[in-house]
Coordinates of C-alpha atoms in Angstrom, one line a residue:
F596 CA -34.4 -35.4 -16.6
R597 CA -31.6 -33.2 -17.9
Y598 CA -33.2 -30.2 -19.6
Y599 CA -30.0 -28.3 -20.4
Q600 CA -26.2 -28.5 -20.1
Y601 CA -23.8 -25.7 -20.6
I602 CA -20.2 -26.0 -21.2
G603 CA -18.3 -22.7 -21.1
K604 CA -14.8 -22.0 -22.1
K605 CA -12.8 -18.8 -21.7
Y606 CA -9.2 -18.3 -22.9
S607 CA -7.6 -15.1 -21.7
T608 CA -4.3 -13.6 -22.9
T609 CA -2.8 -10.5 -21.4
G610 CA 0.4 -8.5 -21.7
Y611 CA 1.6 -5.6 -19.5
I612 CA 4.3 -3.0 -19.7
H613 CA 5.2 -0.5 -17.0
T614 CA 8.0 2.1 -17.3
T615 CA 9.2 5.0 -15.2
Y616 CA 11.4 7.9 -16.3
S617 CA 13.1 10.4 -14.0
L618 CA 13.5 13.8 -15.7
N619 CA 15.3 15.1 -12.6
E620 CA 15.4 14.7 -8.8
T621 CA 11.9 16.1 -8.4
L622 CA 9.9 14.9 -11.4
N623 CA 9.1 11.3 -12.3
L624 CA 6.9 10.1 -15.2
F625 CA 5.3 6.7 -15.6
A626 CA 3.5 5.0 -18.4
E627 CA 1.6 1.7 -18.6
F628 CA 0.2 -0.3 -21.4
Q629 CA -2.0 -3.4 -21.0
Y630 CA -3.4 -5.7 -23.7
V631 CA -6.2 -8.1 -22.8
N632 CA -7.9 -10.7 -25.1
H633 CA -10.8 -12.9 -24.0
D634 CA -12.0 -15.7 -26.3
W635 CA -15.3 -16.8 -24.9
K636 CA -17.5 -19.7 -26.0
M637 CA -20.7 -21.2 -24.5
E638 CA -22.0 -24.5 -25.9
Q639 CA -25.1 -26.6 -25.3
E640 CA -25.5 -30.1 -26.7
K641 CA -28.7 -31.3 -28.4
I642 CA -31.1 -32.4 -25.6
G643 CA -34.6 -33.6 -26.4
H644 CA -36.4 -31.1 -28.7
A645 CA -33.7 -28.5 -28.0
Q646 CA -31.4 -28.4 -31.0
G647 CA -28.5 -26.9 -29.1
H648 CA -26.5 -23.8 -29.7
I649 CA -23.0 -22.3 -29.7
I650 CA -22.3 -18.7 -28.7
N651 CA -18.9 -17.1 -29.4
A652 CA -17.4 -13.8 -28.4
N653 CA -14.0 -12.3 -28.7
W654 CA -13.0 -9.1 -26.8
N655 CA -9.7 -7.2 -27.3
F656 CA -8.9 -4.5 -24.8
I657 CA -6.1 -1.9 -25.0
N658 CA -5.6 0.0 -21.7
P659 CA -3.0 2.8 -21.7
R660 CA -2.2 4.9 -18.6
I661 CA 0.2 7.8 -18.0
G662 CA 1.0 9.8 -14.9
F663 CA 3.6 11.8 -12.9
N664 CA 4.9 12.5 -9.4
Y665 CA 6.5 15.9 -8.6
K666 CA 8.3 16.5 -5.3
F667 CA 8.7 20.1 -4.1
M668 CA 9.6 21.9 -0.8
N669 CA 11.1 18.6 0.6
N670 CA 7.8 17.6 2.4
Y671 CA 5.3 17.8 -0.5
S672 CA 4.6 16.0 -3.7
I673 CA 1.8 16.3 -6.2
F674 CA 0.8 13.4 -8.4
G675 CA -1.7 12.7 -11.2
K676 CA -2.7 10.1 -13.8
I677 CA -5.0 9.4 -16.7
G678 CA -5.9 5.9 -17.7
T679 CA -8.5 3.6 -19.2
S680 CA -9.7 0.2 -18.3
Q681 CA -12.3 -2.2 -19.8
K682 CA -14.1 -5.3 -18.6
E683 CA -16.1 -7.9 -20.5
P684 CA -19.8 -8.6 -19.7
K685 CA -20.8 -11.2 -17.2
D686 CA -22.1 -14.5 -18.5
D687 CA -25.6 -13.8 -17.1
Q688 CA -25.8 -10.6 -19.2
I689 CA -25.2 -12.6 -22.4
I690 CA -27.3 -15.7 -21.9
K691 CA -30.3 -16.4 -19.7
K692 CA -30.6 -20.2 -19.4
D693 CA -34.3 -20.2 -18.2
E694 CA -35.7 -18.1 -21.1
F695 CA -35.4 -20.5 -24.0
T696 CA -38.2 -21.2 -26.4
L697 CA -38.4 -23.9 -29.0
E698 CA -39.1 -21.4 -31.7
D699 CA -36.0 -19.3 -31.1
W700 CA -32.6 -20.7 -30.4
E701 CA -30.5 -17.9 -31.9
F702 CA -28.4 -16.0 -29.5
N703 CA -26.0 -13.0 -29.9
L704 CA -24.2 -10.5 -27.9
E705 CA -26.6 -7.6 -28.6
G706 CA -27.4 -5.9 -25.3
A707 CA -24.3 -7.0 -23.5
Y708 CA -21.4 -4.6 -23.8
P709 CA -18.0 -4.2 -22.1
E710 CA -17.6 -1.6 -19.4
I711 CA -15.3 1.2 -20.4
I712 CA -13.6 3.4 -17.8
I713 CA -11.7 6.6 -18.2
D714 CA -10.1 7.7 -14.9
Y715 CA -8.6 11.1 -14.1
E716 CA -6.8 11.7 -10.8
I717 CA -4.7 14.4 -9.2
G718 CA -3.5 14.5 -5.6
L719 CA -1.3 16.1 -3.0
Y720 CA 0.8 14.3 -0.4
S721 CA 2.7 15.9 2.5
S722 CA 4.8 14.4 5.3
F723 CA 6.3 15.9 8.5
K724 CA 7.8 14.4 11.6
Q725 CA 4.5 13.1 13.1
L726 CA 2.0 13.9 10.5
S727 CA 1.3 12.6 7.0
A728 CA -1.6 13.6 4.8
L729 CA -2.9 12.7 1.4
I730 CA -5.7 14.3 -0.6
N731 CA -6.8 12.8 -3.9
I732 CA -9.4 14.2 -6.4
Y733 CA -10.8 11.9 -9.1
Q734 CA -13.3 11.7 -11.8
I735 CA -14.3 8.4 -13.5
N736 CA -16.3 8.5 -16.7
L737 CA -18.0 5.1 -17.2
E738 CA -19.8 3.7 -20.2
N739 CA -22.0 0.6 -19.9
E740 CA -21.7 0.4 -16.1
V741 CA -23.3 -2.8 -14.8
I742 CA -25.9 -2.2 -12.1
E743 CA -26.3 -5.3 -10.0
N744 CA -29.7 -6.1 -8.5
I745 CA -30.9 -8.9 -6.2
D746 CA -33.1 -11.4 -8.0
F747 CA -36.1 -11.9 -5.6
E748 CA -37.3 -14.9 -7.5
E749 CA -34.0 -16.9 -7.4
E750 CA -32.4 -16.9 -4.0
G751 CA -28.7 -16.0 -4.1
Q752 CA -28.9 -14.8 -7.8
Y753 CA -28.6 -11.4 -9.3
T754 CA -29.9 -9.5 -12.3
Y755 CA -27.9 -7.0 -14.2
D756 CA -28.7 -3.7 -15.9
Q757 CA -26.3 -1.6 -18.0
V758 CA -26.4 2.2 -18.0
D759 CA -25.1 4.0 -21.0
K760 CA -23.1 6.7 -19.2
T761 CA -22.4 7.4 -15.5
V762 CA -19.9 9.7 -13.7
H763 CA -18.1 9.0 -10.4
R764 CA -16.3 12.0 -9.0
G765 CA -15.1 12.9 -5.5
I766 CA -12.3 13.7 -3.1
E767 CA -10.5 11.3 -0.8
F768 CA -8.6 12.0 2.4
D769 CA -6.1 10.0 4.4
V770 CA -4.4 11.6 7.5
N771 CA -2.1 9.8 9.9
Y772 CA -0.8 11.4 13.1
V773 CA 1.6 9.8 15.5
I774 CA 0.7 11.4 18.9
N775 CA 3.5 9.8 20.8
R776 CA 5.3 6.4 21.0
T777 CA 2.1 4.5 22.0
F778 CA -0.8 6.4 20.4
T779 CA -1.6 6.9 16.7
L780 CA -4.5 8.6 15.1
N781 CA -5.7 7.8 11.6
W782 CA -8.6 9.3 9.6
N783 CA -9.7 8.4 6.1
A784 CA -12.8 9.6 4.3
A785 CA -14.3 10.1 0.9
I786 CA -16.9 12.5 -0.4
S787 CA -18.3 11.5 -3.8
H788 CA -20.9 12.3 -6.3
N789 CA -22.0 9.3 -8.4
Y790 CA -24.7 10.0 -10.9
F791 CA -26.4 9.1 -14.2
D792 CA -25.1 11.1 -17.2
G793 CA -27.9 11.2 -19.6
G794 CA -31.2 9.4 -20.1
S795 CA -34.4 9.8 -18.1
F796 CA -32.5 9.8 -14.8
T797 CA -29.8 12.3 -15.8
N798 CA -28.0 13.9 -12.8
K799 CA -29.8 11.6 -10.4
F800 CA -27.6 9.7 -7.8
L801 CA -26.7 6.1 -8.5
P802 CA -28.6 3.8 -6.1
K803 CA -26.8 2.0 -3.3
Q804 CA -23.8 4.2 -3.4
P805 CA -23.4 6.5 -0.3
S806 CA -21.9 9.9 -0.9
Q807 CA -20.0 10.1 2.4
L808 CA -17.7 7.5 4.0
S809 CA -15.4 8.0 7.0
N810 CA -13.3 6.0 9.4
L811 CA -11.6 7.4 12.5
T812 CA -9.1 5.1 14.3
V813 CA -7.2 5.5 17.5
E814 CA -4.5 2.8 18.1
Y815 CA -2.6 2.1 21.3
C816 CA 0.6 0.0 20.9
S817 CA 2.8 -1.2 23.8
E818 CA 6.3 -2.3 22.7
C819 CA 4.7 -3.6 19.5
D820 CA 3.6 -6.9 21.2
F821 CA 0.2 -5.6 22.4
S822 CA -2.1 -3.2 20.5
I823 CA -5.7 -2.2 20.8
H824 CA -7.6 0.0 18.4
S825 CA -11.0 1.6 18.2
T826 CA -12.7 2.7 15.0
V827 CA -15.7 4.9 14.4
K828 CA -17.2 4.2 11.0
Y829 CA -19.7 6.5 9.2
V830 CA -21.7 5.7 6.2
G831 CA -23.8 8.4 4.6
K832 CA -27.3 8.4 3.1
Q833 CA -27.9 6.2 0.1
Y834 CA -30.8 6.0 -2.3
V835 CA -32.3 2.7 -3.3
D836 CA -34.0 3.7 -6.6
N837 CA -33.0 5.6 -9.7
A838 CA -35.5 8.3 -9.0
N839 CA -33.9 9.1 -5.7
T840 CA -37.0 8.9 -3.6
D841 CA -36.3 10.3 -0.1
A842 CA -39.0 8.3 1.6
T843 CA -37.3 5.0 0.7
A844 CA -33.7 6.1 1.1
V845 CA -31.4 4.3 3.6
D846 CA -30.4 6.7 6.4
S847 CA -26.8 7.3 7.4
Y848 CA -25.4 5.5 10.4
Y849 CA -22.4 5.3 12.7
L850 CA -20.7 2.1 14.0
L851 CA -18.1 1.6 16.8
N852 CA -15.6 -1.3 16.4
L853 CA -13.0 -2.4 18.9
G854 CA -10.0 -4.7 18.2
M855 CA -6.8 -6.0 19.8
N856 CA -3.7 -7.9 18.9
Y857 CA -1.2 -9.7 21.2
I858 CA 2.0 -11.4 20.2
L859 CA 3.7 -13.9 22.5
D860 CA 6.7 -15.6 21.0
S861 CA 5.3 -17.6 18.1
F862 CA 1.7 -17.1 19.1
T863 CA -0.6 -14.3 18.0
I864 CA -4.0 -13.7 19.6
S865 CA -6.3 -11.3 17.8
G866 CA -9.9 -10.3 18.6
K867 CA -12.5 -7.9 17.4
I868 CA -15.9 -6.6 18.5
N869 CA -18.0 -5.2 15.7
N870 CA -20.8 -2.8 16.4
L871 CA -19.9 -2.5 20.0
L872 CA -22.9 -0.3 20.9
D873 CA -25.3 -2.7 19.2
V874 CA -26.7 -0.1 16.9
L875 CA -29.7 -1.1 14.7
Y876 CA -29.2 0.0 11.1
I877 CA -29.9 -0.8 7.5
T878 CA -27.0 -1.5 5.2
H879 CA -28.8 -1.1 1.9
G880 CA -32.2 -1.6 0.2
E881 CA -33.8 -2.4 -3.1
S882 CA -37.3 -2.3 -4.6
G883 CA -38.9 -1.7 -1.2
S884 CA -36.9 -4.4 0.6
Y885 CA -34.1 -3.7 3.1
W886 CA -31.2 -5.6 4.6
P887 CA -30.4 -5.0 8.3
G888 CA -26.8 -4.8 9.4
A889 CA -25.3 -7.2 11.9
T890 CA -25.9 -6.5 15.6
R891 CA -23.0 -6.8 18.0
N892 CA -20.7 -9.6 17.1
A893 CA -17.2 -10.7 18.1
Y894 CA -14.5 -13.2 17.1
I895 CA -11.1 -14.4 18.4
E896 CA -8.3 -15.7 16.3
L897 CA -5.3 -17.7 17.4
R898 CA -2.2 -18.1 15.1
Y899 CA 1.0 -20.0 15.5
Q900 CA 4.0 -19.4 13.3
F901 CA 6.7 -22.0 12.9

């Protein structure tokens, strides 16, 4: 028997303008303007005792961004930007198909709000003969952030909660050093503080978001036809609940990955071994359940270009 049938339609219209202006040889300004409209409709025909329903929603988003890039002392530049972005709610936040009752077939958008982001960034970039480095400091103020949770009753499904206000702030690093013609060293990392801004969990860390991430890669390249690289990956501690309970938190872990690439005329052979040391670790957790990470695994890829 057919108990329900949903027909959803979504029409999206967007326009985008980007402009740059050079005040002089050292200072560049840029501005962006984006307009987005989503016209959303969900329909259900009359089936049995269900009289059917139609839900409509219309979102209009205006997202401006401005920024600059200033070069000084030949090898240095400083950059920054301020911008906004918005995103409409997911369908599952608006309508729950398995929660209908014969007495109430009225639906509305109350409780499903668009995410609103205000992003502030400023950074410094420097480049020398063999060394380049980038440091970026950011703060993202978020309204109505969607927190995704695994639905333990429906396999492969998720439930969604929205938080009134959250803050994501941190610092990012990217350093690249050319040791010689064959060896290159790259390190990128991020230290962040992601927390609730208000409510009963104010100043608590957001769950499932580690505060430290790091990747250190050494690459060997021979005449650019053969290369091999090794990466040490670090993921910091992460909480699994809003109360930040230490006893249930996911511990930090390290992984060692190894990869290679060989080019022979039109053929390219690539391979990778993930988790080379076969470390046992947990990727994330939720409501007392935990997901283990993959043990040692490998793959080989063969490509032919013609």
